[in-house]
């Protein structure tokens, strides 16, 4: 994919890069605003103003967005469930950099660092390296000893950890990632306890003396009535 | 329904629409009284799709539910938080009191944990037991009939357990425990810590035709759109309107003072219309404050007059004093047995399905008062932060390498998902006269109203209690086969004791009593000094018990409101 096309791919799905889109492609502001309606998350007027302000700003340069796109794809390569583009991970990182300004400097410095490192070692910027060379660089910053405090580790390691964290959270909070993870909730249903095969797996069971106390889900729709001592009659 | 600037004199003006204000609205309007409800925040109905956050997946938010604008995340239904722009509060000395405010119809009842515990007989008479603090002027028997009525009116699930200081009520049946809760039960019982089903105001069964039944989305903090959990708007104010009550709602209206006449009696309130930034006055025969313990104290302290130079109802000089919050301590652990879990929907209700009431005798301990234990964990909805440091738990298997990139991350994500458990203690602190809020003489908010500043220090009792929490949690986690995620906080960190205000159970600022020199309100939550002003939030609490305050706010507000109705019948206003 040509650089310009891949910018377009990143930007098209994103309101985060909307101003960029508007200036580069002449898409009207009205159209961009309409694309925002998929974000329906019950904001107050003050919160809407704040988030609109963030949407209207652009933090990363186009080159930085491209580098991020490549990095996120290396962190989570596409599989049968989906890709970081499906999950709009780069757009999330753009938004969070504006929402949490303390992310800005480390994210930007790290992106500059990896291009410098690429230039020094392979005489080219990161996204123009072949994947073997890219991974050679990542291999030196991608691993850490979890017994150490992250803040004590070299900055490139901290930076890559931040990018990895944002990539992971971006993917696994998106529709494709939630499906891949297997989270099945946030949906109207009836909870009637841990499935029997899971109880068996862990050698657990519900107390016999408790079983009569739990809600009988077949009677949940019958209006509650009690005797004077608080015993449920229905 | 949103009327401004009226010459009408209401029977009652209610300031605030949370648990206390909602209950007062219901009881007083249903008795035929005309009521004005003055709420500092906007109108809010959990069923309104425009403001609804329930059932929204993380990706409907551009920050994936992150907590930049709302402390508990984008989907939490509390408009406000620890800090509100233009409405600061100050600290005295090295105090670090956290004051959580929620400005919306229904107040903090829209997002709270729904833990609905009755205070027990001992909780009203702690001074008689340990010599500390003060007894309440009422006993459990005085309030029991109101707890009973609240149970039936609003609904709470639980089980009859016949524990003396954890009184049973009229319970709906509880849901079965989740997997991590079964681990907790096993671990706690090994340490002789009792575990019983939770008591939450969530409808596991129908209680009337106006409210829906819980559909187990774990979203109670988002306020339920079918009114399957308790919030003040959906369960008290809207039903009161529906049954024909004369109720005028004034929203975005922040009460500045209670106005008084030459005899020193209240005549109504003055409030700031936040939309117009103009001040209005409302007339009422009775003023009921329910703005939250600290906000009500602030309004009264700001209501100075010739007759009440020290603030309204403050001849005792105790207004704002005896402020106290619950103690809090937490521990989080990794359960190796729960790696690579089979996934299924274990959302359940919004909160824990089991808990441990206080189980020990303080006579054998080096601190006063107890705590209950809450438990959390499991396969929750992914939200901003999910997947951070995805494989740092590798260290618990002796693998000193984490991070990486590529498919290993997907595998590690699934491996560790749902493998953590958290345990929290929420306990009783001893009310201190030296812990207080007061008016800062040098500071006003953006509406020009003098603001509060806080003075608050924990005492040895709370610090030792926090140490006991940590030791207990460590043992229970060990019994479960778990590994704590971080080291136990030591003495220098007060053994992990949360900062005051952090548990959002602040009470005691207008405490009740029989002696007007030692208390601000009487047992019907009426100011000793002013016969037509009541406080029905948690301000009148003498002591706070190791129970969450909401159910007691509701029962007391109901009792006091019935008293107001009786006084109206006697033409005492």
XYZ file of N, CA and C in Angstrom, chain B residues 78-259:
546
model
N -22.530 9.382 37.538
C -22.412 10.436 38.539
C -21.898 11.671 37.810
N -22.724 12.709 37.759
C -22.292 13.959 37.139
C -21.591 14.789 38.202
N -20.296 14.768 38.168
C -19.547 15.498 39.186
C -18.293 14.724 39.482
N -18.064 14.439 40.741
C -16.873 13.673 41.102
C -16.134 14.308 42.254
N -14.864 13.970 42.353
C -14.041 14.507 43.457
C -13.766 15.986 43.245
N -13.697 16.392 41.989
C -13.438 17.807 41.688
C -14.529 18.282 40.733
N -15.060 19.448 40.993
C -16.021 20.049 40.074
C -15.475 21.420 39.699
N -15.374 21.661 38.414
C -14.785 22.908 37.943
C -15.532 24.112 38.499
N -14.800 25.019 39.080
C -15.405 26.249 39.590
C -16.040 26.106 40.954
N -16.006 24.868 41.514
C -16.592 24.660 42.839
C -15.588 23.955 43.741
N -14.530 24.678 44.121
C -13.444 24.044 44.886
C -13.802 23.841 46.356
N -12.954 23.124 47.050
C -13.007 23.052 48.512
C -11.577 23.006 49.008
N -11.383 23.434 50.248
C -10.027 23.555 50.762
C -9.712 22.546 51.847
N -8.449 22.520 52.237
C -7.975 21.603 53.265
C -7.250 22.418 54.329
N -7.360 21.992 55.574
C -6.636 22.648 56.655
C -5.424 21.787 57.015
N -4.257 22.422 57.100
C -3.035 21.678 57.426
C -2.753 20.613 56.393
N -2.397 19.407 56.857
C -2.079 18.346 55.901
C -3.290 17.442 55.637
N -4.474 17.938 55.956
C -5.701 17.188 55.648
C -5.780 16.920 54.151
N -6.230 15.735 53.810
C -6.497 15.442 52.398
C -7.855 14.744 52.312
N -8.900 15.490 52.561
C -10.255 14.939 52.529
C -10.772 14.982 51.094
N -11.365 13.877 50.660
C -11.890 13.798 49.298
C -13.406 13.936 49.356
N -13.906 14.927 48.653
C -15.352 15.182 48.708
C -15.974 14.886 47.351
N -16.772 13.847 47.298
C -17.400 13.429 46.044
C -18.807 14.009 45.970
N -19.065 14.755 44.919
C -20.404 15.321 44.721
C -20.967 14.867 43.383
N -22.220 14.562 43.358
C -22.870 14.207 42.100
C -24.058 15.131 41.912
N -24.005 15.913 40.838
C -25.041 16.928 40.629
C -25.982 16.480 39.523
N -27.104 15.878 39.902
C -28.088 15.382 38.936
C -29.305 14.923 39.723
N -30.440 14.847 39.062
C -31.623 14.354 39.750
C -31.343 12.912 40.210
N -31.551 12.665 41.487
C -31.240 11.345 42.040
C -29.878 11.300 42.707
N -29.047 12.316 42.431
C -27.737 12.418 43.083
C -26.924 11.145 42.970
N -26.272 10.795 44.069
C -25.353 9.663 44.037
C -26.068 8.312 44.020
N -27.403 8.337 44.178
C -28.102 7.040 44.130
C -28.092 6.455 42.725
N -27.707 7.265 41.730
C -27.669 6.729 40.370
C -26.485 5.789 40.135
N -25.445 5.917 40.912
C -24.256 5.100 40.631
C -23.790 4.241 41.800
N -24.428 4.344 42.938
C -23.883 3.703 44.142
C -23.925 2.168 44.046
N -23.278 1.513 44.990
C -23.112 0.066 44.965
C -24.347 -0.732 45.341
N -25.425 -0.042 45.735
C -26.696 -0.699 46.125
C -26.555 -1.609 47.327
N -25.461 -1.490 48.083
C -25.315 -2.293 49.297
C -26.234 -1.685 50.349
N -27.234 -2.475 50.772
C -28.338 -1.925 51.559
C -28.433 -2.641 52.894
N -27.604 -2.198 53.843
C -27.515 -2.866 55.137
C -28.218 -2.044 56.201
N -29.016 -2.720 57.014
C -29.588 -2.052 58.179
C -28.509 -1.888 59.244
N -28.572 -0.772 59.970
C -27.773 -0.681 61.183
C -28.400 -1.640 62.189
N -27.579 -2.245 63.043
C -28.106 -3.155 64.060
C -28.291 -2.460 65.394
N -28.872 -3.171 66.373
C -29.120 -2.575 67.698
C -27.858 -1.970 68.310
N -26.714 -2.642 68.165
C -25.472 -2.112 68.754
C -25.025 -0.824 68.087
N -25.354 -0.699 66.808
C -24.849 0.442 66.041
C -25.429 1.773 66.516
N -26.539 1.721 67.243
C -27.126 2.966 67.755
C -26.635 3.288 69.166
N -25.915 2.353 69.760
C -25.524 2.533 71.166
C -24.054 2.197 71.383
N -23.211 2.644 70.481
C -21.800 2.274 70.566
C -21.115 2.836 71.814
N -21.519 4.023 72.246
C -20.858 4.597 73.429
C -21.090 3.704 74.652
N -22.292 3.133 74.728
C -22.585 2.240 75.853
C -21.713 0.993 75.810
N -21.249 0.642 74.621
C -20.460 -0.585 74.474
C -18.975 -0.323 74.662
N -18.456 0.716 73.996
C -16.996 0.918 74.094
C -16.593 2.274 74.675
N -17.582 3.070 75.072
C -17.260 4.342 75.724
C -16.800 5.439 74.781
N -16.777 5.155 73.484
C -16.291 6.143 72.515
C -17.464 6.781 71.774
N -17.258 8.007 71.337
C -18.274 8.676 70.542
C -19.521 8.967 71.349
N -20.670 8.811 70.748
C -21.931 9.174 71.386
C -23.011 8.174 70.960
N -23.971 7.930 71.831
C -25.127 7.109 71.455
C -26.097 7.921 70.608
N -26.863 7.241 69.798
C -27.967 7.896 69.093
C -29.110 8.142 70.087
N -29.954 9.137 69.817
C -31.110 9.343 70.694
C -32.235 8.339 70.401
N -32.055 7.520 69.374
C -33.053 6.497 69.040
C -32.379 5.125 69.070
N -33.221 4.106 69.088
C -32.692 2.744 69.097
C -33.131 2.029 67.823
N -32.631 0.811 67.667
C -33.028 0.028 66.495
C -34.546 -0.143 66.446
N -35.175 -0.337 67.593
C -36.629 -0.558 67.597
C -37.391 0.648 67.053
N -36.843 1.845 67.258
C -37.506 3.049 66.734
C -37.502 3.073 65.212
N -36.456 2.554 64.624
C -36.290 2.694 63.178
C -36.681 1.419 62.423
N -36.791 0.307 63.150
C -37.103 -0.968 62.489
C -38.352 -0.911 61.597
N -39.458 -0.322 62.065
C -40.645 -0.301 61.186
C -40.378 0.425 59.866
N -39.479 1.394 59.905
C -39.187 2.160 58.686
C -38.278 1.358 57.753
N -37.301 0.668 58.328
C -36.501 -0.247 57.507
C -37.446 -1.247 56.801
N -38.394 -1.770 57.557
C -39.323 -2.754 56.970
C -40.062 -2.147 55.782
N -40.543 -0.920 55.976
C -41.302 -0.265 54.893
C -40.411 0.036 53.692
N -39.165 0.442 53.970
C -38.229 0.734 52.872
C -37.957 -0.550 52.072
N -37.746 -1.655 52.783
C -37.502 -2.939 52.110
C -38.622 -3.236 51.110
N -39.853 -3.094 51.585
C -40.999 -3.473 50.743
C -41.229 -2.464 49.617
N -40.965 -1.191 49.910
C -41.190 -0.148 48.913
C -40.159 -0.216 47.786
N -38.901 -0.437 48.154
C -37.809 -0.288 47.188
C -37.245 -1.628 46.733
N -37.235 -2.599 47.634
C -36.740 -3.925 47.267
C -35.271 -4.092 47.568
N -34.950 -5.186 48.254
C -33.552 -5.515 48.572
C -33.461 -7.029 48.636
N -32.424 -7.591 48.015
C -32.281 -9.042 48.161
C -31.336 -9.370 49.306
N -31.496 -10.577 49.842
C -30.693 -10.990 50.986
C -31.262 -12.272 51.553
N -30.724 -12.685 52.696
C -31.204 -13.911 53.327
C -31.370 -13.702 54.815
N -32.313 -14.418 55.390
C -32.483 -14.369 56.848
C -31.334 -15.129 57.485
N -30.616 -14.466 58.349
C -29.433 -15.088 58.939
C -29.457 -15.096 60.462
N -30.390 -14.347 61.050
C -30.494 -14.299 62.513
C -29.185 -13.913 63.197
N -28.511 -12.910 62.654
C -27.313 -12.383 63.311
C -27.740 -11.109 64.048
N -27.452 -11.036 65.347
C -28.020 -9.978 66.185
C -27.817 -8.580 65.608
N -26.577 -8.260 65.256
C -26.321 -6.878 64.829
C -26.414 -6.675 63.312
N -26.896 -7.704 62.618
C -27.120 -7.600 61.155
C -28.583 -7.948 60.896
N -29.499 -7.084 61.328
C -30.918 -7.477 61.311
C -31.405 -7.891 59.924
N -32.256 -8.914 59.929
C -32.879 -9.365 58.688
C -33.995 -8.405 58.306
N -34.421 -8.512 57.067
C -35.519 -7.664 56.622
C -36.480 -8.445 55.763
N -37.172 -7.724 54.897
C -38.095 -8.354 53.948
C -37.340 -8.483 52.626
N -36.704 -9.641 52.468
C -35.740 -9.806 51.392
C -36.324 -10.475 50.156
N -35.825 -10.025 49.016
C -35.983 -10.774 47.772
C -34.875 -11.827 47.764
N -35.053 -12.897 46.993
C -34.017 -13.935 47.017
C -32.743 -13.484 46.304
N -31.582 -13.879 46.814
C -30.305 -13.442 46.230
C -29.881 -14.303 45.042
N -29.001 -13.768 44.192
C -28.454 -14.568 43.091
C -27.338 -15.488 43.583
N -27.098 -16.549 42.852
C -26.027 -17.482 43.232
C -24.655 -16.814 43.069
N -23.709 -17.204 43.903
C -22.349 -16.636 43.789
C -21.681 -16.991 42.459
N -20.756 -16.121 42.072
C -19.928 -16.357 40.888
C -18.733 -17.246 41.286
N -17.937 -17.616 40.292
C -16.827 -18.539 40.558
C -15.824 -17.962 41.567
N -15.379 -16.725 41.326
C -14.377 -16.171 42.251
C -14.961 -15.993 43.643
N -16.283 -15.837 43.715
C -16.921 -15.693 45.028
C -16.944 -17.038 45.765
N -17.048 -18.121 45.006
C -16.955 -19.449 45.637
C -15.539 -19.669 46.183
N -14.540 -19.167 45.456
C -13.165 -19.232 45.974
C -13.059 -18.417 47.267
N -13.677 -17.241 47.262
C -13.636 -16.392 48.459
C -14.288 -17.102 49.650
N -15.450 -17.705 49.401
C -16.166 -18.391 50.485
C -15.253 -19.448 51.115
N -14.609 -20.221 50.250
C -13.725 -21.279 50.719
C -12.581 -20.694 51.559
N -11.961 -19.636 51.027
C -10.821 -19.030 51.719
C -11.215 -18.366 53.025
N -12.358 -17.691 53.026
C -12.793 -16.960 54.221
C -13.185 -17.936 55.324
N -13.901 -18.984 54.954
C -14.358 -19.919 55.981
C -13.192 -20.619 56.663
N -12.139 -20.827 55.904
C -10.949 -21.452 56.490
C -10.378 -20.570 57.601
N -10.604 -19.272 57.497
C -10.145 -18.340 58.529
C -11.270 -17.979 59.500
N -12.330 -18.771 59.478
C -13.489 -18.524 60.352
C -14.135 -17.155 60.131
N -14.051 -16.657 58.918
C -14.755 -15.423 58.571
C -16.073 -15.823 57.926
N -17.156 -15.362 58.523
C -18.476 -15.737 58.031
C -18.748 -15.109 56.668
N -19.407 -15.835 55.788
C -19.806 -15.298 54.476
C -21.302 -15.546 54.290
N -22.020 -14.513 53.891
C -23.462 -14.670 53.628
C -23.795 -13.984 52.293
N -24.949 -14.316 51.717
C -25.345 -13.632 50.479
C -25.452 -12.119 50.693
N -25.122 -11.366 49.669
C -25.163 -9.902 49.746
C -26.574 -9.392 49.987
N -26.636 -8.156 50.393
C -27.919 -7.472 50.563
C -27.862 -6.199 49.711
N -28.401 -6.305 48.512
C -28.341 -5.182 47.573
C -29.737 -4.814 47.108
N -29.954 -3.523 46.883
C -31.283 -3.100 46.410
C -31.353 -3.229 44.888
N -31.423 -4.475 44.464
C -31.569 -4.841 43.058
C -32.732 -5.826 42.989
N -33.605 -5.647 42.015
C -34.812 -6.481 41.968
C -34.540 -7.810 41.268
N -34.283 -8.829 42.078
C -34.135 -10.178 41.533
C -35.515 -10.798 41.307
N -36.523 -10.078 41.745
C -37.900 -10.556 41.629
C -38.793 -9.324 41.570
N -39.924 -9.455 40.907
C -40.826 -8.312 40.740
C -41.350 -7.819 42.091
N -41.371 -6.500 42.279
C -42.039 -5.993 43.492
C -43.281 -5.160 43.155
N -43.356 -4.641 41.938
C -44.587 -3.964 41.516
C -44.552 -3.855 39.993
N -45.563 -3.254 39.428
C -45.635 -3.206 37.963
C -44.977 -1.971 37.357
N -44.469 -1.091 38.213
C -43.813 0.115 37.699
C -42.345 -0.109 37.400
N -41.786 -1.145 37.985
C -40.351 -1.347 37.835
C -40.051 -2.715 37.230
N -39.019 -2.755 36.396
C -38.608 -4.001 35.771
C -37.804 -4.868 36.721
N -37.413 -6.026 36.214
C -36.637 -6.969 37.026
C -35.210 -6.984 36.487
N -34.266 -7.233 37.369
C -32.857 -7.275 36.992
C -32.622 -8.240 35.838
N -31.870 -7.784 34.828
C -31.493 -8.689 33.738
C -29.981 -8.945 33.722
N -29.335 -8.748 34.852
C -27.968 -9.238 35.073
C -26.960 -8.745 34.038
N -26.789 -7.434 33.969
C -25.781 -6.865 33.066
C -24.633 -6.254 33.862
N -24.673 -6.406 35.199
C -23.625 -5.858 36.071
C -23.519 -4.345 35.977
N -24.554 -3.701 35.450
C -24.434 -2.279 35.144
C -25.088 -1.338 36.132
N -25.221 -1.726 37.389
C -25.933 -0.862 38.341
C -25.303 0.530 38.473
N -23.993 0.628 38.296
C -23.353 1.942 38.399
C -23.754 2.856 37.246
N -24.420 2.267 36.235
C -24.874 3.064 35.103
C -26.341 3.469 35.278
N -26.957 3.068 36.359
C -28.361 3.341 36.665
C -29.259 2.611 35.669
N -30.200 1.854 36.195
C -30.922 0.887 35.365
C -32.084 1.501 34.591
N -32.102 1.268 33.284
C -33.142 1.873 32.437
C -34.501 1.211 32.618
N -34.561 0.015 33.209
C -35.883 -0.572 33.527
C -36.197 -0.394 35.012
N -35.411 0.426 35.680
C -35.594 0.700 37.113
C -35.479 -0.585 37.939
N -34.572 -1.469 37.513
C -34.383 -2.739 38.225
C -33.505 -2.605 39.463
N -32.915 -1.423 39.656
C -32.177 -1.179 40.896
C -32.701 0.116 41.500
N -32.298 0.389 42.738
C -32.806 1.604 43.366
C -32.001 2.817 42.948
N -32.684 3.802 42.416
C -32.143 5.148 42.396
C -33.303 6.068 42.744
N -32.965 7.209 43.282
C -33.987 8.053 43.891
C -35.009 8.565 42.880
N -34.542 8.918 41.680
C -35.469 9.397 40.667
C -36.448 8.303 40.266
N -35.898 7.157 39.867
C -36.740 6.112 39.299
C -37.657 5.460 40.325
N -37.254 5.413 41.585
C -38.018 4.645 42.578
C -38.811 5.511 43.554
N -38.484 6.792 43.645
C -39.179 7.643 44.615
C -39.833 8.852 43.947
N -39.039 9.634 43.212
C -39.567 10.898 42.696
C -40.544 10.670 41.535
N -40.173 9.839 40.576
C -41.081 9.613 39.442
C -42.391 8.946 39.900
N -42.327 7.909 40.739
C -43.589 7.335 41.224
C -44.432 8.367 41.979
N -43.788 9.263 42.736
C -44.546 10.281 43.470
C -45.240 11.228 42.499
N -44.555 11.553 41.402
C -45.186 12.411 40.379
C -46.356 11.677 39.737
N -46.112 10.403 39.455
C -47.118 9.591 38.775
C -48.384 9.462 39.620
N -48.219 9.399 40.938
C -49.405 9.244 41.778
C -50.049 10.598 42.090
N -49.696 11.602 41.307
C -50.447 12.854 41.353
C -49.968 13.861 42.371
N -48.750 13.677 42.871
C -48.240 14.605 43.869
C -48.037 16.005 43.303
N -48.218 17.009 44.143
C -47.947 18.392 43.720
C -46.452 18.636 43.882
N -45.717 18.316 42.833
C -44.253 18.409 42.909
C -43.724 19.302 41.800
N -43.028 20.353 42.152
C -42.328 21.157 41.155
C -40.838 20.873 41.273
N -40.260 20.465 40.150
C -38.826 20.192 40.144
C -38.085 21.428 39.656
N -37.143 21.901 40.441
C -36.251 22.982 40.009
C -34.886 22.361 39.803
N -34.476 22.187 38.561
C -33.167 21.585 38.321
C -32.156 22.665 37.938
N -30.874 22.282 37.925
C -29.783 23.242 37.715
C -29.931 24.447 38.635
N -30.418 24.173 39.824
C -30.719 25.238 40.780
C -29.962 24.966 42.070
N -28.945 25.769 42.313
C -28.108 25.512 43.466
C -28.474 26.400 44.629
N -28.925 25.771 45.706
C -29.357 26.538 46.865
C -28.145 27.165 47.546
N -28.278 28.466 47.808
C -27.199 29.202 48.460
C -27.450 29.293 49.963
N -28.664 29.726 50.327
C -28.986 29.878 51.747
C -30.427 29.471 52.025
N -30.675 29.221 53.300
C -32.053 29.130 53.792
C -32.400 30.534 54.281
N -33.497 31.091 53.797
C -33.873 32.452 54.206
C -34.695 32.400 55.494
